[in-house]
Short mmCIF file of C-alpha atoms in Angstrom, two decimals:
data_model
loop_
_atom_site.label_atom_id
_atom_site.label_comp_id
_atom_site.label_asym_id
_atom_site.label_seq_id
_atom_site.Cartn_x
_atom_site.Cartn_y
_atom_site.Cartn_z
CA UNK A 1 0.00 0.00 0.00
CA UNK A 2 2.95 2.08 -0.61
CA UNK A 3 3.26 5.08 -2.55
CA UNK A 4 -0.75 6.38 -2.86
CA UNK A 5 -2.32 8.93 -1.86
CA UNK A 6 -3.85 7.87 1.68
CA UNK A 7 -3.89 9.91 4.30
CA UNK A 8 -5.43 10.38 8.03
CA UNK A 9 -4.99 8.02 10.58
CA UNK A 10 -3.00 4.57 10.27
CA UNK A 11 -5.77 2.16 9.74
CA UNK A 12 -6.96 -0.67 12.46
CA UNK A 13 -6.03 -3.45 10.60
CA UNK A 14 -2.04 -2.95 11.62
CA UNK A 15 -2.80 -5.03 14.43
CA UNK A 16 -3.56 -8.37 12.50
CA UNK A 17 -0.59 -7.85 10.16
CA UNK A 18 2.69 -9.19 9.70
CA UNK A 19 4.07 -6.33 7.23
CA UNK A 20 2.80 -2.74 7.47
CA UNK A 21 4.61 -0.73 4.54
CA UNK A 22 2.78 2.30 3.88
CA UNK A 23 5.28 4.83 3.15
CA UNK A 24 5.22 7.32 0.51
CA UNK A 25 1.54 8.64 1.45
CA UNK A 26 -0.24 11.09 3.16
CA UNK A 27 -1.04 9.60 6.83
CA UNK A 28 -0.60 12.22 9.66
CA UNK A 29 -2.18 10.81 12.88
CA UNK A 30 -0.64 8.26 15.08
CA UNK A 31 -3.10 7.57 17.68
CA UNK A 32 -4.31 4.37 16.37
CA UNK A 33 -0.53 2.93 17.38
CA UNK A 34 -1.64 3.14 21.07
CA UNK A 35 -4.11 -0.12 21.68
CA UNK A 36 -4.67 -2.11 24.80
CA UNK A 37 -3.93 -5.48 23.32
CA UNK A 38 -0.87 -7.12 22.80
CA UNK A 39 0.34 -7.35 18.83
CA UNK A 40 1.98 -10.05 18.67
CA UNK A 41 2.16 -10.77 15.07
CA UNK A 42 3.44 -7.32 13.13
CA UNK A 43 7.13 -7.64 12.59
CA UNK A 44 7.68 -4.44 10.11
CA UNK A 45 6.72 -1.33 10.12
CA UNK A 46 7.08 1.16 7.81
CA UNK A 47 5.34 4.18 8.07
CA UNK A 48 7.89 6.61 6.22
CA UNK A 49 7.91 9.63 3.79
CA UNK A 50 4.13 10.64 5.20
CA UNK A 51 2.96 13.67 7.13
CA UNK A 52 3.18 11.91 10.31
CA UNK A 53 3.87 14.89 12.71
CA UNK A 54 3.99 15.98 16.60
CA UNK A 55 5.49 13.72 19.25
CA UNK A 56 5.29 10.56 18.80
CA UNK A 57 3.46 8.31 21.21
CA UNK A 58 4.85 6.30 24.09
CA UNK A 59 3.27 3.33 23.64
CA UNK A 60 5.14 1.06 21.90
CA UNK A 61 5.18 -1.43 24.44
CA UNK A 62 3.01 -4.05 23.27
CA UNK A 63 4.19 -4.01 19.75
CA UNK A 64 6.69 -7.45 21.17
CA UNK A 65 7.36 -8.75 17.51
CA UNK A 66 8.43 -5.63 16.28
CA UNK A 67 12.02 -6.10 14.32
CA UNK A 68 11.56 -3.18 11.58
CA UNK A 69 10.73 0.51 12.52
CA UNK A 70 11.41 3.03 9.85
CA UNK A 71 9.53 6.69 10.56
CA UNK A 72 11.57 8.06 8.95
CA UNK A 73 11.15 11.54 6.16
CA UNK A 74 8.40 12.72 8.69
CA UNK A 75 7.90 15.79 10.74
CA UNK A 76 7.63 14.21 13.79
CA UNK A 77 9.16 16.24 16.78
CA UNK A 78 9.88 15.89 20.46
CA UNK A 79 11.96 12.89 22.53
CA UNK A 80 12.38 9.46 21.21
CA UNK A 81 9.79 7.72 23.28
CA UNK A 82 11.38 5.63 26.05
CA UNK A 83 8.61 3.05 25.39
CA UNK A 84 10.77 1.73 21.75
CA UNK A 85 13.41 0.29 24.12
CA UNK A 86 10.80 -1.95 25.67
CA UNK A 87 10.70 -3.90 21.55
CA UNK A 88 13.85 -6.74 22.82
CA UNK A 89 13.61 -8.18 19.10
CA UNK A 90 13.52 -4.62 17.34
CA UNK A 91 16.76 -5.19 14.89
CA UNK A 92 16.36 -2.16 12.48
CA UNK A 93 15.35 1.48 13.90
CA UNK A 94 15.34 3.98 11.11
CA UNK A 95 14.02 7.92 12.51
CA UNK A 96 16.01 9.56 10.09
CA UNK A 97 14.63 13.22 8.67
CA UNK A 98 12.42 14.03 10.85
CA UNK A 99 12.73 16.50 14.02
CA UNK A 100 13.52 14.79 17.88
CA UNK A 101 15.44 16.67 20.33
CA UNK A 102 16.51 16.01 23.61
CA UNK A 103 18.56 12.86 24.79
CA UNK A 104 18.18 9.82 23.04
CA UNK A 105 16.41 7.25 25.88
CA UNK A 106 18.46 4.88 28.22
CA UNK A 107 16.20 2.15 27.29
CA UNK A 108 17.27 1.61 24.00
CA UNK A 109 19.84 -0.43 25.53
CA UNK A 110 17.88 -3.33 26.12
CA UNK A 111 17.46 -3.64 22.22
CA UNK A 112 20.32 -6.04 22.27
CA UNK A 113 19.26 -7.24 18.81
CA UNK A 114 19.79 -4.47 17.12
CA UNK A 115 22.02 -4.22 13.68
CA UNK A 116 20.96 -0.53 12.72
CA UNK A 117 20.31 2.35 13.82
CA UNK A 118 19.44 5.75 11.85
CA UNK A 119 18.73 8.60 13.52
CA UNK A 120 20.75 11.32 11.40
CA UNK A 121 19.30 14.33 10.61
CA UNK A 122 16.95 15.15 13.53
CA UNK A 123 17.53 18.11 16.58
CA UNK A 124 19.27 15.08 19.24
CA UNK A 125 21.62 16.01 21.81
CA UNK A 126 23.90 15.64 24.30
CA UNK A 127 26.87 12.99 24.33
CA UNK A 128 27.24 9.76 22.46
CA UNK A 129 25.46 7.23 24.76
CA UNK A 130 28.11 4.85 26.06
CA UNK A 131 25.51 1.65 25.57
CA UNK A 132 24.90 1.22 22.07
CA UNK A 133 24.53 -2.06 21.02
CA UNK A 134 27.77 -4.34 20.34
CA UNK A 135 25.66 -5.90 17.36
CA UNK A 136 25.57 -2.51 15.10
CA UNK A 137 26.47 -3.16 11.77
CA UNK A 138 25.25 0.37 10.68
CA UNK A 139 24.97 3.81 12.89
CA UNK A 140 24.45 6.81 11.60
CA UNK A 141 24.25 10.10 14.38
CA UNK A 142 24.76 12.66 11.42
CA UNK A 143 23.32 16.11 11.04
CA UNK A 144 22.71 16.10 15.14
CA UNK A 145 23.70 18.20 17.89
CA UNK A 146 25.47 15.48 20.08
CA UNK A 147 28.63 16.88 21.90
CA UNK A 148 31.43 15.33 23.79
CA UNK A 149 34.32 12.75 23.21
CA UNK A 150 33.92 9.85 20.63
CA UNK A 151 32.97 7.14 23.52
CA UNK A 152 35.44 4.44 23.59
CA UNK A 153 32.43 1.89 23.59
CA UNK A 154 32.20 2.54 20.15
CA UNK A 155 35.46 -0.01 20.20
CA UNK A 156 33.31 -2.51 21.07
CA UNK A 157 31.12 -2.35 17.73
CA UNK A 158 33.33 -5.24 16.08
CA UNK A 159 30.47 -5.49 13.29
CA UNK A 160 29.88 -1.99 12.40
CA UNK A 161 30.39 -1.45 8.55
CA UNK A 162 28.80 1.93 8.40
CA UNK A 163 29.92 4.27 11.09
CA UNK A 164 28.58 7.99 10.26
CA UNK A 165 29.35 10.26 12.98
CA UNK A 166 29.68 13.41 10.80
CA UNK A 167 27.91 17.19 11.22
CA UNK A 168 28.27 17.08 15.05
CA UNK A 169 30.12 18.96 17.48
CA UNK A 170 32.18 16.09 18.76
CA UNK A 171 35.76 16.73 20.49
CA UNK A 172 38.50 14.96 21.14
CA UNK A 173 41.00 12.72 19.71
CA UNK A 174 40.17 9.67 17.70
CA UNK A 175 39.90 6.55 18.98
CA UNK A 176 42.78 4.12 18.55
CA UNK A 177 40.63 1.24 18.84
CA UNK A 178 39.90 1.21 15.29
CA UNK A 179 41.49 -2.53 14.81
CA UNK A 180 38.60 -3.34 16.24
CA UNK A 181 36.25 -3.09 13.77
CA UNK A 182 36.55 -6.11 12.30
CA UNK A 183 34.21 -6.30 9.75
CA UNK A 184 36.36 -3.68 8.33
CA UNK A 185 39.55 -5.29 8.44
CA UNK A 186 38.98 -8.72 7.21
CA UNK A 187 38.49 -9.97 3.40
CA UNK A 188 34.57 -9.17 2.59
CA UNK A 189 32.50 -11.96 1.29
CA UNK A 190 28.91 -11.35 -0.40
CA UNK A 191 27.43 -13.11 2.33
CA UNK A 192 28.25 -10.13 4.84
CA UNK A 193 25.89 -7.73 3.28
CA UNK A 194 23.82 -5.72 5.44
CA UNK A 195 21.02 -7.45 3.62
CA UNK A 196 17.25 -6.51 4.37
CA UNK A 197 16.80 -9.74 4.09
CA UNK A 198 18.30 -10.12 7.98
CA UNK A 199 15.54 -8.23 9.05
CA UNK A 200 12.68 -10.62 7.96
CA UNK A 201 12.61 -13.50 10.13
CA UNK A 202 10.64 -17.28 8.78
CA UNK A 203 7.39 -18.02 10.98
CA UNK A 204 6.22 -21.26 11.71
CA UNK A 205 8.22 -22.82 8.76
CA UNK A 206 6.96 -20.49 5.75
CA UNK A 207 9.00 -18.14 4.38
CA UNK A 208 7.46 -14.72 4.36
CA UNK A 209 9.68 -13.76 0.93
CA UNK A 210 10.72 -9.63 1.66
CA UNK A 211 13.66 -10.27 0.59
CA UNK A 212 13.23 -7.35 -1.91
CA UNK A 213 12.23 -4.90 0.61
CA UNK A 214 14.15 -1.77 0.12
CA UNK A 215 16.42 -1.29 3.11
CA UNK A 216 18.03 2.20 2.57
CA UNK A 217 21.13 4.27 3.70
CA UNK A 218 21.69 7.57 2.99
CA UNK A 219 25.42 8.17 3.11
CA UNK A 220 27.97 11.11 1.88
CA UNK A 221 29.20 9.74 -1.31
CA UNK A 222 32.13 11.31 -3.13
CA UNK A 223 30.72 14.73 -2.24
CA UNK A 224 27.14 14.31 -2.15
CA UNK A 225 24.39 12.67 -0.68
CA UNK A 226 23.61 8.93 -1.69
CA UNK A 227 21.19 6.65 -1.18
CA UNK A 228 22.75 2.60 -1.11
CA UNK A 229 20.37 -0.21 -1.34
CA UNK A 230 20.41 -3.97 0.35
CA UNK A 231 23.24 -5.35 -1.86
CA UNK A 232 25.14 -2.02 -2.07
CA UNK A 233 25.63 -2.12 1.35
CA UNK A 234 28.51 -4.09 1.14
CA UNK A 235 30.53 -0.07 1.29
CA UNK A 236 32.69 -0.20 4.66
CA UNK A 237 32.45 3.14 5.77
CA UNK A 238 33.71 6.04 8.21
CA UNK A 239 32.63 9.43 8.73
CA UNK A 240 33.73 11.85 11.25
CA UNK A 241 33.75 15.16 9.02
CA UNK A 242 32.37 18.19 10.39
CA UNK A 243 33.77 17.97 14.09
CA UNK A 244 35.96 19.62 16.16
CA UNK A 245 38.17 16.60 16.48
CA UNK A 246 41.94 17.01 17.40
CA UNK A 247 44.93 14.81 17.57
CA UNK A 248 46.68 12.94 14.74
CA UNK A 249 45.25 9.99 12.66
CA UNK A 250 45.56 7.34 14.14
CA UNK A 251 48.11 4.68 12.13
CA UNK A 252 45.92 1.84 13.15
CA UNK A 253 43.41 3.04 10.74
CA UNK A 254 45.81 0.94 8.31
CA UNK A 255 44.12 -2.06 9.64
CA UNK A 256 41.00 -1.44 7.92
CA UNK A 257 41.79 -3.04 4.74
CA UNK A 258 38.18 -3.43 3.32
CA UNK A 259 37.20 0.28 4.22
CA UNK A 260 36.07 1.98 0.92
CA UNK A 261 35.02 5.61 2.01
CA UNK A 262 37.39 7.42 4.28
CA UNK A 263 35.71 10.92 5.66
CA UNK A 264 37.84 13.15 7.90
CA UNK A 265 37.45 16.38 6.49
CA UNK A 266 36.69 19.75 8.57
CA UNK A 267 38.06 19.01 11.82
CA UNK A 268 41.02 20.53 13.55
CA UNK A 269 43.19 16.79 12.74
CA UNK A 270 46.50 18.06 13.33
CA UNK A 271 50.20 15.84 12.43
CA UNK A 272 51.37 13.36 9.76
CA UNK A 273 49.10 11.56 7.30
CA UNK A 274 50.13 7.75 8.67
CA UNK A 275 52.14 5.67 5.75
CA UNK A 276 49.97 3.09 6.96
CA UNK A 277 47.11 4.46 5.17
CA UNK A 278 48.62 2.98 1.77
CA UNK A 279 47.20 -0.48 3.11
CA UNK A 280 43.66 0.57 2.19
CA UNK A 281 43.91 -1.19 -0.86
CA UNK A 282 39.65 -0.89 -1.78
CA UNK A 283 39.74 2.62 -0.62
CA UNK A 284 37.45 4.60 -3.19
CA UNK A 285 37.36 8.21 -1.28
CA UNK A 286 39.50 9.55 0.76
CA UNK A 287 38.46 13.17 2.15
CA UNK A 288 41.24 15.16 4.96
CA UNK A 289 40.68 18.37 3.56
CA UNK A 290 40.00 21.33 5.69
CA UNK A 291 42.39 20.23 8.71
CA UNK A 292 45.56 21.35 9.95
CA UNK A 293 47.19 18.25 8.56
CA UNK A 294 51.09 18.88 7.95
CA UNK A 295 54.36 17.82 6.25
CA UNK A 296 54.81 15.30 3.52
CA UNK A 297 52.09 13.50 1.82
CA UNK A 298 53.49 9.61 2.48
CA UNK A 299 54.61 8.14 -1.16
CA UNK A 300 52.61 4.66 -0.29
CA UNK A 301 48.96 6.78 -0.80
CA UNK A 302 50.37 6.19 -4.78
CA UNK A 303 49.85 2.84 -4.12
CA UNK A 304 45.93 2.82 -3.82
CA UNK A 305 44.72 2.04 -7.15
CA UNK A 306 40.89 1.90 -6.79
CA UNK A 307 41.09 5.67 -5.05
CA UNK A 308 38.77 7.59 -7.88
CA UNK A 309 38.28 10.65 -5.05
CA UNK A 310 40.88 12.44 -3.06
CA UNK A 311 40.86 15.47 -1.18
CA UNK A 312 43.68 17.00 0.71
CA UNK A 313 43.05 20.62 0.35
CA UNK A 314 43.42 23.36 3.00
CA UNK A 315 45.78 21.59 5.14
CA UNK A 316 49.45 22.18 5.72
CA UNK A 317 51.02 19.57 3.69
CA UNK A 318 54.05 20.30 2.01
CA UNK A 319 56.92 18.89 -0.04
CA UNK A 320 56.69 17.23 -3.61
CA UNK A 321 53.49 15.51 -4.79
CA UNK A 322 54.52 11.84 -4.87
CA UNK A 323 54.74 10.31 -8.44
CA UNK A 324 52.12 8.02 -9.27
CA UNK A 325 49.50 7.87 -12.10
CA UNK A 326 47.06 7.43 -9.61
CA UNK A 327 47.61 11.21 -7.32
CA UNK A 328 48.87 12.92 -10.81
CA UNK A 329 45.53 11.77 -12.26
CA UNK A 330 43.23 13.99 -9.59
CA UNK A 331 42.17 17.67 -10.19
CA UNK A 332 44.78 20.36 -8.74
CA UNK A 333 41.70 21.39 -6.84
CA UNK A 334 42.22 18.49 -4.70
CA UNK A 335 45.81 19.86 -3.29
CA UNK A 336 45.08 24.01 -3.22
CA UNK A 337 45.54 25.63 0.04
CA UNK A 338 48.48 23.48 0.45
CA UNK A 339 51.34 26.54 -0.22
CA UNK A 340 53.96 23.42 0.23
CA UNK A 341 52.98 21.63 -1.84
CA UNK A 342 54.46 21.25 -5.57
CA UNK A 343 54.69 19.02 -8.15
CA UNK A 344 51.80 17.91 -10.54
CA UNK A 345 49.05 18.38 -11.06
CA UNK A 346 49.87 21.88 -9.34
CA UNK A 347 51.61 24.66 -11.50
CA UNK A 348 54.16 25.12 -9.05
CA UNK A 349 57.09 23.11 -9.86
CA UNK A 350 59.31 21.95 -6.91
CA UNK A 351 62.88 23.08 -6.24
CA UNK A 352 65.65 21.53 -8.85
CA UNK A 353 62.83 20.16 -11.14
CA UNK A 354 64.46 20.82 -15.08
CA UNK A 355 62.55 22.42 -17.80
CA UNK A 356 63.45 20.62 -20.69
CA UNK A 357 60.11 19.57 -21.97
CA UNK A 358 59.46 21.69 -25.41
CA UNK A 359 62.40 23.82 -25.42
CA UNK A 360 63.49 25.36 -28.63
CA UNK A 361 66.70 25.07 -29.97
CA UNK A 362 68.50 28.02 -29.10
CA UNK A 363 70.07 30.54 -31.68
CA UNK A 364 73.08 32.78 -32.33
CA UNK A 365 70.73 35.38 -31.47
CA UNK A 366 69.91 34.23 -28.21
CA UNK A 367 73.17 33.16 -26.85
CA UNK A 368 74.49 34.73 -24.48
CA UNK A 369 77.91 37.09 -24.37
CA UNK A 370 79.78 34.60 -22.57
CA UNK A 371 78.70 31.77 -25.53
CA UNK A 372 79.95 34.34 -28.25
CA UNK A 373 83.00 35.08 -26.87
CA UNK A 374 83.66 31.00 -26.12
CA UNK A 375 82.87 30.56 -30.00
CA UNK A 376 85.31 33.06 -31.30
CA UNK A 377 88.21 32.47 -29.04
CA UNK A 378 88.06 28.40 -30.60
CA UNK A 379 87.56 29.78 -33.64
CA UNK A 380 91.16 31.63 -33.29
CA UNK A 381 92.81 28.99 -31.52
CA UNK A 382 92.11 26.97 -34.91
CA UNK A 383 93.40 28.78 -37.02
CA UNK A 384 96.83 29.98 -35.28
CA UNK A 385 97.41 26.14 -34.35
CA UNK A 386 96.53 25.29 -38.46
CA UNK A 387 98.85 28.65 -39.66
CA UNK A 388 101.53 27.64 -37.28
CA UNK A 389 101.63 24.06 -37.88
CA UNK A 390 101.94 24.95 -41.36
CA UNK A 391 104.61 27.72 -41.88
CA UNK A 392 105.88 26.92 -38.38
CA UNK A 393 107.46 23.71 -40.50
CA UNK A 394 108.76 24.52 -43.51
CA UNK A 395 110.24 28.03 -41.19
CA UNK A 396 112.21 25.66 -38.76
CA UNK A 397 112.79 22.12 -40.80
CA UNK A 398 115.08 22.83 -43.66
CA UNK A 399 114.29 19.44 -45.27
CA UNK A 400 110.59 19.91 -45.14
CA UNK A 401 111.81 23.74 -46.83
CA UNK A 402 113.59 21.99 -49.85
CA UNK A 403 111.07 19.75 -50.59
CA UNK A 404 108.18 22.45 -50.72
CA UNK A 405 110.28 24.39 -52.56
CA UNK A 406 110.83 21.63 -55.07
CA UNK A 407 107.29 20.79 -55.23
CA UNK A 408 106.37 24.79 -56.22
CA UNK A 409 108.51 24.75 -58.39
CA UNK A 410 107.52 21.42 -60.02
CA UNK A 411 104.09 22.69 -59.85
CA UNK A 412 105.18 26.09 -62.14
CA UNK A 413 106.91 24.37 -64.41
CA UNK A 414 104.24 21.75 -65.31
CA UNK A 415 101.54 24.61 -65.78
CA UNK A 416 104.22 26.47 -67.97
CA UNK A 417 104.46 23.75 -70.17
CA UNK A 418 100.61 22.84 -70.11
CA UNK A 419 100.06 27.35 -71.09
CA UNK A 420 102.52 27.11 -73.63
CA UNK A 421 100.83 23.94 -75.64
CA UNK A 422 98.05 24.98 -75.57
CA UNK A 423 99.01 28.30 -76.81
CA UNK A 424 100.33 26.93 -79.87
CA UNK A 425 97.79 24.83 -81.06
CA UNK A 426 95.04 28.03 -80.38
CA UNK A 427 97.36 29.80 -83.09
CA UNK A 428 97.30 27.07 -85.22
CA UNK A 429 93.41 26.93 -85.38
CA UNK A 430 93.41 30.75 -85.98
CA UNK A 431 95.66 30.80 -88.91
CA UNK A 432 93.59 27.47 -90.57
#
């Protein structure tokens, strides 16, 4: 019954279901959610993209089958009602777009099941709550108002394969812990999708077949907003932009050799870039830019073939770009605000670099004084060595004299005789 046109209040008949998915419409009254009676049979809910606004009420305590909760793309408003932690088998809670404030509930920790959890983009507040559940594969806080250190519980999240944390005003350093994450750093296989099809458990020995259900995350993609569906969700991601985090990178982040989207940008990340970070072979984007990030950029980031967007701009990087298809191949866009840096693709060439590329032969005209003086000086050095070796022979070597002598005068005498034959037979043909 998605994507119509219905509207008012959710109807009755939720309570006898197994799947509710009415997204897309025009439903704006809640009330109907709050019954006496236990439900024990609806499993999903999915009530998104409507006109579902005000607080939301706290009664989602008899709702015990409930593994699927996406409100999300609403307008609803006030605290995340304390009653959702009471769902034990809720796996998937999706509020995302919509307006809470306030703390997000204690009780949430009792959902001890639970793989995701969306609630980016609301009015939330306050720290990071230290209890999330160890079984996250996906959290997204972004485009809140939480505050405080990154919680070291969030080492305990071994599964986590999103981790979106960006648009905040978090502090700190970041966590070390990041070996951890071991969904991250071990060799993916297909079968570790976040795959709706998790989410849709088989009653009584029938398969309910939702596989196809459109499980969605809305991520920061290579500069803009993306929505991934079930089997894209294979993308390991991190994103911490748009904090005031301090401190360097952390080198273990080299351990995460199946992360594919790297998001650091706008914080106040001071030190090196780690050399480990060359070990992110399926890296895809890499974003540090807007930091205070300094020195050299390491030579083994050339080594990350599948990177297809980098940015390192506005930082304090310096030194030569390292040479490498792969960093020469990016815009110079991606380096500015680096006044280090040189090297390609940058115009500004780095200390001792030759320009020999295109040069035109040079001409007399453009020599130089010091060339035109080096050119006639050989020029007279030839000549007084081939004069003297000459004259300086026949001058000093009276043999060599005699026989030169000899030879001129052999010379004369043979073009005497050749004139004077010559001669003669000219008169002859004159006089016949």
């Amino acid at each position: 019954m998605d994507s119509n046109q219905l509207e008012g209040s959710i109807p009755p008949f939720f309570r006898s279901a197994t799947l509710l998915q009415l997204s897309k419409n025009k439903f704006s009254e809640t009330r109907l959610l709050c019954t006496n009676t236990t439900v024990d049979r609806l499993r999903i809910l999915d009530l998104s993209k409507n006109q579902l606004s005000r607080q939301l009420p706290d009664c989602w305590n008899h709702l015990k089958a409930l593994e699927f909760l996406d409100l999300s793309s609403n307008t609803l408003s006030g605290e995340v009602p304390s009653s959702i932690g009471s769902l034990s088998k809720l796996r998937v809670l999706i509020l995302r777009n919509n307006t809470f404030s306030g703390k997000l509930p204690v009780s949430l920790k009792n959902c001890r099941e639970m793989i995701m959890l969306d609630l980016g983009d609301n009015r939330l507040s306050g720290p990071i709550p230290y209890w999330l559940g160890q079984q996250l594969q996906m959290l997204s806080l972004r485009r809140n108002r939480f505050s405080g250190s990154l919680p070291l519980s969030l080492c305990d999240l071994t599964n986590i394969q999103l981790l979106d944390l960006s648009e905040n005003n978090l502090s700190g350093q970041i966590f070390k812990c990041l070996k951890n994450f071991s969904a991250m750093s071990q060799i993916v296989s297909s079968k570790r999708t976040i795959n709706s099809s998790l989410y849709y458990p088989v009653g009584n020995g029938v398969g309910l077949g939702y596989d196809g259900y459109d499980l969605v995350a809305l991520l920061m993609w290579k500069g803009a907003e993306r929505l991934f569906k079930n089997s894209e969700l294979i993308l390991r991601s991190i994103d911490l932009s748009s904090n005031q985090l301090t401190g360097d990178i952390p080198e273990e982040i080299g351990n995460l050799i199946e992360l594919v989207s790297l998001n650091l940008s706008s914080n106040n990340l001071t030190g090196e870039i780690t050399s480990k970070i060359g070990r992110l072979t399926s890296l895809e984007f890499l974003d540090l830019s807007r930091n205070h990030l300094c020195c050299l950029i390491p030579p083994s980031l050339a080594q990350i073939n599948r990177l297809s967007m980098l940015n390192l701009s506005n930082n304090n990087l310096s030194g030569r770009i390292p040479i490498g298809t792969q960093l020469q191949s990016f815009e110079a866009s991606s380096y500015e605000g680096n006044f280090g840096l040189c090297g390609k693709p940058l115009d500004k060439k780095c200390p001792g670099d030759e320009e020999v590329a295109h040069q035109k032969p040079e001409t007399p005209e453009e020599s130089s004084p010091g060339d035109k003086k080096s050119i006639y000086l050989s020029v007279a050095l030839g000549f007084i060595t081939g004069f003297w070796g000459l004259w300086g022979s026949l001058l000093f070597i009276r043999t060599w004299r005699h026989k030169y002598v000899l030879f001129l005068n052999n010379i004369i005498d043979t073009i005497y005789v050749f004139m004077v034959l010559n001669a003669t037979k000219f008169q002859r043909w004159l006089r016949g």
